[in-house]
Amino acid sequence: MEFERIFKPKFALPLITIIALILRLIPLRFKYMLGYDPYFHLAYIEEALKAGEWFNFFTIAGGPWGSQVHKFHPLGLWMTPAYVYKVLKFLGVSLYNAFRITPVIFGVLTIAFFYLALLKLYDERRAFFASLFLALSFGHIFRSMANYYRGDNYMLFWYSVALVGVAYALSMEKRLGYKRFVFYLIPALASGFASIFWQAYYPIFIFLLANAVFLAVGAFLLDEKKLFDSLLLTLSTLLGAVIANSLGEKFGYGMLGYDQMGKRVAEKLALEFGAIKDAYLLIHVKYLVPLTLVFIVLLFIAGKFVKDVRLKAGILIGLGLLGVFVLFYRFEALKELSTGFGIFKEAPITETRPSTFNDLWNAFALSMFLTPLFFLKFGRAKVQDFMLLGLIVPSVYMIKTWTRFLFIGSMGIALMAGFGLWELHSVLKPKLDGKKGLAVGLTLLLIVPSANVFVTLDRVWKEKPFMNEHWERALTWLRENSNDNDIVLAWWDYGHWVTYYSRRSPVAQGSPNTNVALYYLGKLDENWAMGLGVDYVVVSYYDFLKFGAIVDTARMHPKYNITEEYGIVILPMVSSLGAFVFQRDNYRVIVKPDDRWNIVVNVDGRALAPKEVYVEYKEKIIKPELTSPNSNAYLYINLNYRYAILMNEETFNTTLANLFIKPEEPYELVYSDGGIVKILKLKHPNVRIEKANGKIIFHFENATGTRLGIGGFLDNGTMVFSKWYPVKGLEEFELPSEVNGTVIRYAYAEGKKVVDRGIFRRR
């Protein structure tokens, strides 16, 4: 049949590749990138290429202290798009566009290697459908599509490469004999190389070790001579861990490295760093690999004497429980593994909550309902079926734990769905003859994947950038009208944008910051901000949309008890005929301008008049006279962008609301687009750095400071100089020649009170 030709590799792989490319290139239609993190990554790449080196100390991030990039992600995360650019620039591709398409390249390569591995392990049909579902999975597309650059894309790519190595090692026995064992070097190299592309690359070791364990289980149950393969696969992860540890010296360690979160985890697990400088790798080498080897050897011995399947199952359960007990007895803190050892309890974000049904539907659509059918195959199981459980079982657990893992688990779900679809077809086809059989076959093999296409296409098409022209204009203005060493305070979501567009250092970026949340609520004042060297504060319409998250973040601070009952509703304008009408759900505001404005707020059928109203139109904010206020409600109306914000008194009295609606000293509104993004300058004794003629001059504006503290740092973060200088009465001060270091931090103080801080590179 012509239909059968589609399963041939020369047709199947190009078809799957084209589908994967189309879906992942759709976001390229946007001018702006998706999310927030990509802007930080691209900013660093641009600055590194400009400097001609992959420097470590990034002064336009993590203000006022700076950020050490090598402690954030290994260098491969940034080097890869740079080399993609160097290859493609001869075709006229810019760095910006090369960066935007890099995720697509590795996402599609992941699918291709996944297909090749399954083709070697199974057959054309199973390889086709599993890879097709991965190509169609929004769970995988989300982090492998254009305009959204994230590191976990690389981890899954390297696992697909490792899977090809395992597939060749298992399938080439008749052709190569013992020579096939050389293919186990591929997972060793792949897992080792994965360490230089993403700080949380560890799942590749979990997958491969689980592959080895389940391969041994399958060999034990089926009397297959594959226990030696499971031993070699286990040892390949040992070699991979050694490679990863070695590469860490040059490219930077993962998030559990000795110089990062690993120190905290090592303390919890009572580990000591030595030659191995990563907490996970240390556990892997010292405990996980030996336990796995012991497990495999015990299975090998038991297999010599036990032939009854039920008894074998009992032995497996016993050994499994024993292994888990030993591991958790030695490392009780592993119970906190699912919360990142408590790391993310302090900073709750959407990615670290359990997946809901809606999350699963958006990520996998119809394919998730096919996953149980994968186990139909176990009626005639092969050893490779068990081996793939090493991918499936951890994937399902990870998906259940965090939404962040929907991407990492997408390969396991696609595998189960693709195999399950073909298993169902194989079961039904013999029972239906003629046209019925053909109809069922077409329904299963064409309509089900096609339905996934429509669901996924809808999800991809709905993805929109958060960045827009309002933010670009505001942050570009800030870059052009502020000092290089100025510090900016904005909600953490927008910190990476500040780094990219303004090339200034934000106080918060990349993760929730409880202090910034407290500042916006008025629990911390301008003295706290000055102590951090804040020169500009950014407030926006979007901050009000995120007001609930701001309150929740502030409540996470252990030293503050937030008791206020904040209330806020943002209402779009729905009519301007005769009166301005704003409405959302059960809230309705009717505004009739006059000498005395008549404003009625209707809440669930109850009418009230606000206590104060502020109206912004064009370049002015007015406070109109009201007819008869009778409530503690406050209203801000924006006629430029046709929305209103209804607040209670607690919300109106926050610093965020005050800065946006009626800023007062020591704040000065220096930029406004009339109601979306506003920038305020915090007036305080400010330090401006000037570099000219080989000299570095500190200029003091409102020079009330008496002391200037200077710290010098090497690019690796080592402090090599620290000293305070008397500067009372001075308006400028030249950086002394005795100051060592590539990066300079400074603190300007009035007596013991710090009134400004900053950081800069000497060159």
mmCIF file with all atom_site columns, N, CA, C and O in Angstrom, residues 60-64 471 475 478-479 482-491 494-495 497-499 502-509 516 519-520 528-529 532-539 678-680 757:
data_model
loop_
_atom_site.group_PDB
_atom_site.id
_atom_site.type_symbol
_atom_site.label_atom_id
_atom_site.label_alt_id
_atom_site.label_comp_id
_atom_site.label_asym_id
_atom_site.label_entity_id
_atom_site.label_seq_id
_atom_site.pdbx_PDB_ins_code
_atom_site.Cartn_x
_atom_site.Cartn_y
_atom_site.Cartn_z
_atom_site.occupancy
_atom_site.B_iso_or_equiv
_atom_site.pdbx_formal_charge
_atom_site.auth_seq_id
_atom_site.auth_comp_id
_atom_site.auth_asym_id
_atom_site.auth_atom_id
_atom_site.pdbx_PDB_model_num
ATOM 1   N N  . ILE A 1 60  ? 26.335 44.171 34.948 1.00 0.00 ? 60  ILE A N  1
ATOM 2   C CA . ILE A 1 60  ? 25.006 44.726 34.661 1.00 0.00 ? 60  ILE A CA 1
ATOM 3   C C  . ILE A 1 60  ? 23.915 43.724 35.037 1.00 0.00 ? 60  ILE A C  1
ATOM 4   O O  . ILE A 1 60  ? 22.835 43.688 34.436 1.00 0.00 ? 60  ILE A O  1
ATOM 5   N N  . ALA A 1 61  ? 24.189 42.927 36.032 1.00 0.00 ? 61  ALA A N  1
ATOM 6   C CA . ALA A 1 61  ? 23.206 41.985 36.569 1.00 0.00 ? 61  ALA A CA 1
ATOM 7   C C  . ALA A 1 61  ? 23.436 41.864 38.067 1.00 0.00 ? 61  ALA A C  1
ATOM 8   O O  . ALA A 1 61  ? 24.544 42.104 38.564 1.00 0.00 ? 61  ALA A O  1
ATOM 9   N N  . GLY A 1 62  ? 22.379 41.519 38.798 1.00 0.00 ? 62  GLY A N  1
ATOM 10  C CA . GLY A 1 62  ? 22.519 41.273 40.232 1.00 0.00 ? 62  GLY A CA 1
ATOM 11  C C  . GLY A 1 62  ? 22.953 42.479 41.025 1.00 0.00 ? 62  GLY A C  1
ATOM 12  O O  . GLY A 1 62  ? 23.737 42.360 41.965 1.00 0.00 ? 62  GLY A O  1
ATOM 13  N N  . GLY A 1 63  ? 22.452 43.663 40.669 1.00 0.00 ? 63  GLY A N  1
ATOM 14  C CA . GLY A 1 63  ? 22.864 44.872 41.350 1.00 0.00 ? 63  GLY A CA 1
ATOM 15  C C  . GLY A 1 63  ? 22.532 44.853 42.840 1.00 0.00 ? 63  GLY A C  1
ATOM 16  O O  . GLY A 1 63  ? 21.546 44.262 43.256 1.00 0.00 ? 63  GLY A O  1
ATOM 17  N N  . PRO A 1 64  ? 23.373 45.509 43.663 1.00 0.00 ? 64  PRO A N  1
ATOM 18  C CA . PRO A 1 64  ? 24.571 46.248 43.261 1.00 0.00 ? 64  PRO A CA 1
ATOM 19  C C  . PRO A 1 64  ? 25.848 45.419 43.350 1.00 0.00 ? 64  PRO A C  1
ATOM 20  O O  . PRO A 1 64  ? 26.954 45.950 43.311 1.00 0.00 ? 64  PRO A O  1
ATOM 21  N N  . TRP A 1 471 ? 7.727  48.604 26.884 1.00 0.00 ? 471 TRP A N  1
ATOM 22  C CA . TRP A 1 471 ? 8.912  48.264 27.670 1.00 0.00 ? 471 TRP A CA 1
ATOM 23  C C  . TRP A 1 471 ? 10.192 48.620 26.919 1.00 0.00 ? 471 TRP A C  1
ATOM 24  O O  . TRP A 1 471 ? 11.141 49.145 27.512 1.00 0.00 ? 471 TRP A O  1
ATOM 25  N N  . LEU A 1 475 ? 12.879 51.195 28.544 1.00 0.00 ? 475 LEU A N  1
ATOM 26  C CA . LEU A 1 475 ? 14.191 50.705 28.980 1.00 0.00 ? 475 LEU A CA 1
ATOM 27  C C  . LEU A 1 475 ? 15.309 51.213 28.075 1.00 0.00 ? 475 LEU A C  1
ATOM 28  O O  . LEU A 1 475 ? 16.450 51.389 28.533 1.00 0.00 ? 475 LEU A O  1
ATOM 29  N N  . LEU A 1 478 ? 16.027 54.595 29.365 1.00 0.00 ? 478 LEU A N  1
ATOM 30  C CA . LEU A 1 478 ? 16.834 54.500 30.585 1.00 0.00 ? 478 LEU A CA 1
ATOM 31  C C  . LEU A 1 478 ? 18.305 54.298 30.243 1.00 0.00 ? 478 LEU A C  1
ATOM 32  O O  . LEU A 1 478 ? 19.188 54.893 30.880 1.00 0.00 ? 478 LEU A O  1
ATOM 33  N N  . ARG A 1 479 ? 18.569 53.495 29.239 1.00 0.00 ? 479 ARG A N  1
ATOM 34  C CA . ARG A 1 479 ? 19.956 53.257 28.828 1.00 0.00 ? 479 ARG A CA 1
ATOM 35  C C  . ARG A 1 479 ? 20.602 54.541 28.330 1.00 0.00 ? 479 ARG A C  1
ATOM 36  O O  . ARG A 1 479 ? 21.782 54.802 28.608 1.00 0.00 ? 479 ARG A O  1
ATOM 37  N N  . SER A 1 482 ? 20.877 57.517 31.600 1.00 0.00 ? 482 SER A N  1
ATOM 38  C CA . SER A 1 482 ? 21.383 57.207 32.937 1.00 0.00 ? 482 SER A CA 1
ATOM 39  C C  . SER A 1 482 ? 22.862 56.859 32.856 1.00 0.00 ? 482 SER A C  1
ATOM 40  O O  . SER A 1 482 ? 23.422 56.724 31.758 1.00 0.00 ? 482 SER A O  1
ATOM 41  N N  . ASN A 1 483 ? 23.483 56.696 33.997 1.00 0.00 ? 483 ASN A N  1
ATOM 42  C CA . ASN A 1 483 ? 24.909 56.370 34.054 1.00 0.00 ? 483 ASN A CA 1
ATOM 43  C C  . ASN A 1 483 ? 25.116 54.866 33.952 1.00 0.00 ? 483 ASN A C  1
ATOM 44  O O  . ASN A 1 483 ? 24.272 54.078 34.390 1.00 0.00 ? 483 ASN A O  1
ATOM 45  N N  . ASP A 1 484 ? 26.247 54.471 33.410 1.00 0.00 ? 484 ASP A N  1
ATOM 46  C CA . ASP A 1 484 ? 26.543 53.041 33.244 1.00 0.00 ? 484 ASP A CA 1
ATOM 47  C C  . ASP A 1 484 ? 26.489 52.285 34.564 1.00 0.00 ? 484 ASP A C  1
ATOM 48  O O  . ASP A 1 484 ? 26.154 51.100 34.595 1.00 0.00 ? 484 ASP A O  1
ATOM 49  N N  . ASN A 1 485 ? 26.838 52.957 35.648 1.00 0.00 ? 485 ASN A N  1
ATOM 50  C CA . ASN A 1 485 ? 26.921 52.288 36.949 1.00 0.00 ? 485 ASN A CA 1
ATOM 51  C C  . ASN A 1 485 ? 25.641 52.406 37.769 1.00 0.00 ? 485 ASN A C  1
ATOM 52  O O  . ASN A 1 485 ? 25.598 51.980 38.924 1.00 0.00 ? 485 ASN A O  1
ATOM 53  N N  . ASP A 1 486 ? 24.578 52.943 37.201 1.00 0.00 ? 486 ASP A N  1
ATOM 54  C CA . ASP A 1 486 ? 23.336 53.120 37.944 1.00 0.00 ? 486 ASP A CA 1
ATOM 55  C C  . ASP A 1 486 ? 22.648 51.780 38.218 1.00 0.00 ? 486 ASP A C  1
ATOM 56  O O  . ASP A 1 486 ? 22.728 50.846 37.407 1.00 0.00 ? 486 ASP A O  1
ATOM 57  N N  . ILE A 1 487 ? 21.959 51.722 39.335 1.00 0.00 ? 487 ILE A N  1
ATOM 58  C CA . ILE A 1 487 ? 21.238 50.523 39.771 1.00 0.00 ? 487 ILE A CA 1
ATOM 59  C C  . ILE A 1 487 ? 19.738 50.766 39.603 1.00 0.00 ? 487 ILE A C  1
ATOM 60  O O  . ILE A 1 487 ? 19.232 51.848 39.920 1.00 0.00 ? 487 ILE A O  1
ATOM 61  N N  . VAL A 1 488 ? 19.032 49.749 39.135 1.00 0.00 ? 488 VAL A N  1
ATOM 62  C CA . VAL A 1 488 ? 17.605 49.881 38.818 1.00 0.00 ? 488 VAL A CA 1
ATOM 63  C C  . VAL A 1 488 ? 16.802 48.890 39.652 1.00 0.00 ? 488 VAL A C  1
ATOM 64  O O  . VAL A 1 488 ? 17.169 47.716 39.778 1.00 0.00 ? 488 VAL A O  1
ATOM 65  N N  . LEU A 1 489 ? 15.689 49.349 40.198 1.00 0.00 ? 489 LEU A N  1
ATOM 66  C CA . LEU A 1 489 ? 14.777 48.473 40.916 1.00 0.00 ? 489 LEU A CA 1
ATOM 67  C C  . LEU A 1 489 ? 13.511 48.284 40.087 1.00 0.00 ? 489 LEU A C  1
ATOM 68  O O  . LEU A 1 489 ? 12.857 49.261 39.699 1.00 0.00 ? 489 LEU A O  1
ATOM 69  N N  . ALA A 1 490 ? 13.190 47.032 39.782 1.00 0.00 ? 490 ALA A N  1
ATOM 70  C CA . ALA A 1 490 ? 11.968 46.673 39.070 1.00 0.00 ? 490 ALA A CA 1
ATOM 71  C C  . ALA A 1 490 ? 11.510 45.327 39.607 1.00 0.00 ? 490 ALA A C  1
ATOM 72  O O  . ALA A 1 490 ? 12.279 44.610 40.265 1.00 0.00 ? 490 ALA A O  1
ATOM 73  N N  . TRP A 1 491 ? 10.270 44.961 39.367 1.00 0.00 ? 491 TRP A N  1
ATOM 74  C CA . TRP A 1 491 ? 9.797  43.643 39.771 1.00 0.00 ? 491 TRP A CA 1
ATOM 75  C C  . TRP A 1 491 ? 10.655 42.598 39.078 1.00 0.00 ? 491 TRP A C  1
ATOM 76  O O  . TRP A 1 491 ? 11.106 42.778 37.949 1.00 0.00 ? 491 TRP A O  1
ATOM 77  N N  . TYR A 1 494 ? 10.977 41.517 35.329 1.00 0.00 ? 494 TYR A N  1
ATOM 78  C CA . TYR A 1 494 ? 11.487 42.434 34.313 1.00 0.00 ? 494 TYR A CA 1
ATOM 79  C C  . TYR A 1 494 ? 12.978 42.728 34.458 1.00 0.00 ? 494 TYR A C  1
ATOM 80  O O  . TYR A 1 494 ? 13.532 43.517 33.695 1.00 0.00 ? 494 TYR A O  1
ATOM 81  N N  . GLY A 1 495 ? 13.609 42.100 35.437 1.00 0.00 ? 495 GLY A N  1
ATOM 82  C CA . GLY A 1 495 ? 15.030 42.363 35.662 1.00 0.00 ? 495 GLY A CA 1
ATOM 83  C C  . GLY A 1 495 ? 15.900 42.017 34.470 1.00 0.00 ? 495 GLY A C  1
ATOM 84  O O  . GLY A 1 495 ? 16.830 42.756 34.122 1.00 0.00 ? 495 GLY A O  1
ATOM 85  N N  . TRP A 1 497 ? 15.057 42.059 31.409 1.00 0.00 ? 497 TRP A N  1
ATOM 86  C CA . TRP A 1 497 ? 14.838 43.068 30.371 1.00 0.00 ? 497 TRP A CA 1
ATOM 87  C C  . TRP A 1 497 ? 15.672 44.316 30.654 1.00 0.00 ? 497 TRP A C  1
ATOM 88  O O  . TRP A 1 497 ? 16.189 44.943 29.730 1.00 0.00 ? 497 TRP A O  1
ATOM 89  N N  . VAL A 1 498 ? 15.775 44.673 31.938 1.00 0.00 ? 498 VAL A N  1
ATOM 90  C CA . VAL A 1 498 ? 16.605 45.817 32.318 1.00 0.00 ? 498 VAL A CA 1
ATOM 91  C C  . VAL A 1 498 ? 18.056 45.565 31.905 1.00 0.00 ? 498 VAL A C  1
ATOM 92  O O  . VAL A 1 498 ? 18.724 46.434 31.335 1.00 0.00 ? 498 VAL A O  1
ATOM 93  N N  . THR A 1 499 ? 18.540 44.357 32.173 1.00 0.00 ? 499 THR A N  1
ATOM 94  C CA . THR A 1 499 ? 19.905 44.007 31.781 1.00 0.00 ? 499 THR A CA 1
ATOM 95  C C  . THR A 1 499 ? 20.082 44.099 30.270 1.00 0.00 ? 499 THR A C  1
ATOM 96  O O  . THR A 1 499 ? 21.077 44.644 29.786 1.00 0.00 ? 499 THR A O  1
ATOM 97  N N  . SER A 1 502 ? 18.440 48.071 28.868 1.00 0.00 ? 502 SER A N  1
ATOM 98  C CA . SER A 1 502 ? 19.040 49.243 29.507 1.00 0.00 ? 502 SER A CA 1
ATOM 99  C C  . SER A 1 502 ? 20.535 49.095 29.716 1.00 0.00 ? 502 SER A C  1
ATOM 100 O O  . SER A 1 502 ? 21.244 50.090 29.864 1.00 0.00 ? 502 SER A O  1
ATOM 101 N N  . ARG A 1 503 ? 20.994 47.837 29.751 1.00 0.00 ? 503 ARG A N  1
ATOM 102 C CA . ARG A 1 503 ? 22.393 47.556 30.094 1.00 0.00 ? 503 ARG A CA 1
ATOM 103 C C  . ARG A 1 503 ? 22.739 48.161 31.447 1.00 0.00 ? 503 ARG A C  1
ATOM 104 O O  . ARG A 1 503 ? 23.825 48.684 31.676 1.00 0.00 ? 503 ARG A O  1
ATOM 105 N N  . ARG A 1 504 ? 21.762 48.070 32.343 1.00 0.00 ? 504 ARG A N  1
ATOM 106 C CA . ARG A 1 504 ? 21.948 48.506 33.718 1.00 0.00 ? 504 ARG A CA 1
ATOM 107 C C  . ARG A 1 504 ? 21.710 47.319 34.641 1.00 0.00 ? 504 ARG A C  1
ATOM 108 O O  . ARG A 1 504 ? 21.091 46.327 34.270 1.00 0.00 ? 504 ARG A O  1
ATOM 109 N N  . SER A 1 505 ? 22.168 47.438 35.867 1.00 0.00 ? 505 SER A N  1
ATOM 110 C CA . SER A 1 505 ? 22.093 46.326 36.810 1.00 0.00 ? 505 SER A CA 1
ATOM 111 C C  . SER A 1 505 ? 20.822 46.408 37.650 1.00 0.00 ? 505 SER A C  1
ATOM 112 O O  . SER A 1 505 ? 20.634 47.363 38.408 1.00 0.00 ? 505 SER A O  1
ATOM 113 N N  . PRO A 1 506 ? 19.923 45.419 37.543 1.00 0.00 ? 506 PRO A N  1
ATOM 114 C CA . PRO A 1 506 ? 18.705 45.416 38.355 1.00 0.00 ? 506 PRO A CA 1
ATOM 115 C C  . PRO A 1 506 ? 18.934 44.740 39.702 1.00 0.00 ? 506 PRO A C  1
ATOM 116 O O  . PRO A 1 506 ? 19.743 43.828 39.830 1.00 0.00 ? 506 PRO A O  1
ATOM 117 N N  . VAL A 1 507 ? 18.180 45.183 40.697 1.00 0.00 ? 507 VAL A N  1
ATOM 118 C CA . VAL A 1 507 ? 18.277 44.588 42.028 1.00 0.00 ? 507 VAL A CA 1
ATOM 119 C C  . VAL A 1 507 ? 17.730 43.162 42.023 1.00 0.00 ? 507 VAL A C  1
ATOM 120 O O  . VAL A 1 507 ? 18.266 42.271 42.688 1.00 0.00 ? 507 VAL A O  1
ATOM 121 N N  . ALA A 1 508 ? 16.648 42.937 41.280 1.00 0.00 ? 508 ALA A N  1
ATOM 122 C CA . ALA A 1 508 ? 15.987 41.625 41.275 1.00 0.00 ? 508 ALA A CA 1
ATOM 123 C C  . ALA A 1 508 ? 15.836 41.125 39.847 1.00 0.00 ? 508 ALA A C  1
ATOM 124 O O  . ALA A 1 508 ? 15.438 41.882 38.951 1.00 0.00 ? 508 ALA A O  1
ATOM 125 N N  . GLN A 1 509 ? 16.143 39.856 39.639 1.00 0.00 ? 509 GLN A N  1
ATOM 126 C CA . GLN A 1 509 ? 15.952 39.238 38.338 1.00 0.00 ? 509 GLN A CA 1
ATOM 127 C C  . GLN A 1 509 ? 16.075 37.725 38.483 1.00 0.00 ? 509 GLN A C  1
ATOM 128 O O  . GLN A 1 509 ? 16.816 37.232 39.320 1.00 0.00 ? 509 GLN A O  1
ATOM 129 N N  . VAL A 1 516 ? 12.168 43.272 47.458 1.00 0.00 ? 516 VAL A N  1
ATOM 130 C CA . VAL A 1 516 ? 11.558 44.150 46.458 1.00 0.00 ? 516 VAL A CA 1
ATOM 131 C C  . VAL A 1 516 ? 10.041 44.157 46.630 1.00 0.00 ? 516 VAL A C  1
ATOM 132 O O  . VAL A 1 516 ? 9.389  45.210 46.522 1.00 0.00 ? 516 VAL A O  1
ATOM 133 N N  . TYR A 1 519 ? 9.265  46.319 49.494 1.00 0.00 ? 519 TYR A N  1
ATOM 134 C CA . TYR A 1 519 ? 9.445  47.724 49.110 1.00 0.00 ? 519 TYR A CA 1
ATOM 135 C C  . TYR A 1 519 ? 8.218  48.232 48.366 1.00 0.00 ? 519 TYR A C  1
ATOM 136 O O  . TYR A 1 519 ? 7.711  49.326 48.653 1.00 0.00 ? 519 TYR A O  1
ATOM 137 N N  . TYR A 1 520 ? 7.717  47.473 47.427 1.00 0.00 ? 520 TYR A N  1
ATOM 138 C CA . TYR A 1 520 ? 6.543  47.899 46.674 1.00 0.00 ? 520 TYR A CA 1
ATOM 139 C C  . TYR A 1 520 ? 5.325  48.053 47.586 1.00 0.00 ? 520 TYR A C  1
ATOM 140 O O  . TYR A 1 520 ? 4.442  48.878 47.329 1.00 0.00 ? 520 TYR A O  1
ATOM 141 N N  . TRP A 1 528 ? 16.186 51.960 52.559 1.00 0.00 ? 528 TRP A N  1
ATOM 142 C CA . TRP A 1 528 ? 16.604 50.610 52.153 1.00 0.00 ? 528 TRP A CA 1
ATOM 143 C C  . TRP A 1 528 ? 17.067 50.623 50.703 1.00 0.00 ? 528 TRP A C  1
ATOM 144 O O  . TRP A 1 528 ? 18.108 50.029 50.368 1.00 0.00 ? 528 TRP A O  1
ATOM 145 N N  . ALA A 1 529 ? 16.315 51.311 49.839 1.00 0.00 ? 529 ALA A N  1
ATOM 146 C CA . ALA A 1 529 ? 16.674 51.372 48.421 1.00 0.00 ? 529 ALA A CA 1
ATOM 147 C C  . ALA A 1 529 ? 18.008 52.083 48.223 1.00 0.00 ? 529 ALA A C  1
ATOM 148 O O  . ALA A 1 529 ? 18.862 51.636 47.443 1.00 0.00 ? 529 ALA A O  1
ATOM 149 N N  . LEU A 1 532 ? 21.029 50.070 48.828 1.00 0.00 ? 532 LEU A N  1
ATOM 150 C CA . LEU A 1 532 ? 21.397 49.172 47.728 1.00 0.00 ? 532 LEU A CA 1
ATOM 151 C C  . LEU A 1 532 ? 21.878 49.936 46.498 1.00 0.00 ? 532 LEU A C  1
ATOM 152 O O  . LEU A 1 532 ? 22.166 49.326 45.472 1.00 0.00 ? 532 LEU A O  1
ATOM 153 N N  . GLY A 1 533 ? 21.924 51.260 46.615 1.00 0.00 ? 533 GLY A N  1
ATOM 154 C CA . GLY A 1 533 ? 22.393 52.055 45.492 1.00 0.00 ? 533 GLY A CA 1
ATOM 155 C C  . GLY A 1 533 ? 21.361 52.266 44.409 1.00 0.00 ? 533 GLY A C  1
ATOM 156 O O  . GLY A 1 533 ? 21.708 52.616 43.268 1.00 0.00 ? 533 GLY A O  1
ATOM 157 N N  . VAL A 1 534 ? 20.079 52.082 44.723 1.00 0.00 ? 534 VAL A N  1
ATOM 158 C CA . VAL A 1 534 ? 19.038 52.223 43.703 1.00 0.00 ? 534 VAL A CA 1
ATOM 159 C C  . VAL A 1 534 ? 18.978 53.663 43.217 1.00 0.00 ? 534 VAL A C  1
ATOM 160 O O  . VAL A 1 534 ? 18.806 54.597 44.007 1.00 0.00 ? 534 VAL A O  1
ATOM 161 N N  . ASP A 1 535 ? 19.103 53.834 41.915 1.00 0.00 ? 535 ASP A N  1
ATOM 162 C CA . ASP A 1 535 ? 19.035 55.155 41.300 1.00 0.00 ? 535 ASP A CA 1
ATOM 163 C C  . ASP A 1 535 ? 17.707 55.384 40.588 1.00 0.00 ? 535 ASP A C  1
ATOM 164 O O  . ASP A 1 535 ? 17.219 56.508 40.523 1.00 0.00 ? 535 ASP A O  1
ATOM 165 N N  . TYR A 1 536 ? 17.140 54.297 40.043 1.00 0.00 ? 536 TYR A N  1
ATOM 166 C CA . TYR A 1 536 ? 15.879 54.408 39.316 1.00 0.00 ? 536 TYR A CA 1
ATOM 167 C C  . TYR A 1 536 ? 14.939 53.281 39.752 1.00 0.00 ? 536 TYR A C  1
ATOM 168 O O  . TYR A 1 536 ? 15.376 52.152 39.980 1.00 0.00 ? 536 TYR A O  1
ATOM 169 N N  . VAL A 1 537 ? 13.660 53.617 39.842 1.00 0.00 ? 537 VAL A N  1
ATOM 170 C CA . VAL A 1 537 ? 12.621 52.639 40.166 1.00 0.00 ? 537 VAL A CA 1
ATOM 171 C C  . VAL A 1 537 ? 11.657 52.574 38.991 1.00 0.00 ? 537 VAL A C  1
ATOM 172 O O  . VAL A 1 537 ? 11.182 53.616 38.515 1.00 0.00 ? 537 VAL A O  1
ATOM 173 N N  . VAL A 1 538 ? 11.380 51.373 38.540 1.00 0.00 ? 538 VAL A N  1
ATOM 174 C CA . VAL A 1 538 ? 10.452 51.168 37.427 1.00 0.00 ? 538 VAL A CA 1
ATOM 175 C C  . VAL A 1 538 ? 9.144  50.620 37.981 1.00 0.00 ? 538 VAL A C  1
ATOM 176 O O  . VAL A 1 538 ? 9.143  49.624 38.726 1.00 0.00 ? 538 VAL A O  1
ATOM 177 N N  . VAL A 1 539 ? 8.040  51.286 37.650 1.00 0.00 ? 539 VAL A N  1
ATOM 178 C CA . VAL A 1 539 ? 6.708  50.792 38.011 1.00 0.00 ? 539 VAL A CA 1
ATOM 179 C C  . VAL A 1 539 ? 5.880  50.731 36.731 1.00 0.00 ? 539 VAL A C  1
ATOM 180 O O  . VAL A 1 539 ? 6.115  51.488 35.790 1.00 0.00 ? 539 VAL A O  1
ATOM 181 N N  . LYS A 1 678 ? 6.442  53.543 33.827 1.00 0.00 ? 678 LYS A N  1
ATOM 182 C CA . LYS A 1 678 ? 6.948  54.801 34.351 1.00 0.00 ? 678 LYS A CA 1
ATOM 183 C C  . LYS A 1 678 ? 8.280  54.552 35.064 1.00 0.00 ? 678 LYS A C  1
ATOM 184 O O  . LYS A 1 678 ? 8.466  53.512 35.684 1.00 0.00 ? 678 LYS A O  1
ATOM 185 N N  . ILE A 1 679 ? 9.179  55.523 34.929 1.00 0.00 ? 679 ILE A N  1
ATOM 186 C CA . ILE A 1 679 ? 10.493 55.424 35.570 1.00 0.00 ? 679 ILE A CA 1
ATOM 187 C C  . ILE A 1 679 ? 10.679 56.628 36.473 1.00 0.00 ? 679 ILE A C  1
ATOM 188 O O  . ILE A 1 679 ? 10.464 57.775 36.051 1.00 0.00 ? 679 ILE A O  1
ATOM 189 N N  . LEU A 1 680 ? 11.062 56.358 37.698 1.00 0.00 ? 680 LEU A N  1
ATOM 190 C CA . LEU A 1 680 ? 11.282 57.426 38.671 1.00 0.00 ? 680 LEU A CA 1
ATOM 191 C C  . LEU A 1 680 ? 12.730 57.416 39.127 1.00 0.00 ? 680 LEU A C  1
ATOM 192 O O  . LEU A 1 680 ? 13.321 56.350 39.329 1.00 0.00 ? 680 LEU A O  1
ATOM 193 N N  . ARG A 1 757 ? 25.442 52.717 46.304 1.00 0.00 ? 757 ARG A N  1
ATOM 194 C CA . ARG A 1 757 ? 26.349 51.622 45.968 1.00 0.00 ? 757 ARG A CA 1
ATOM 195 C C  . ARG A 1 757 ? 26.390 51.466 44.460 1.00 0.00 ? 757 ARG A C  1
ATOM 196 O O  . ARG A 1 757 ? 25.552 51.992 43.729 1.00 0.00 ? 757 ARG A O  1
#
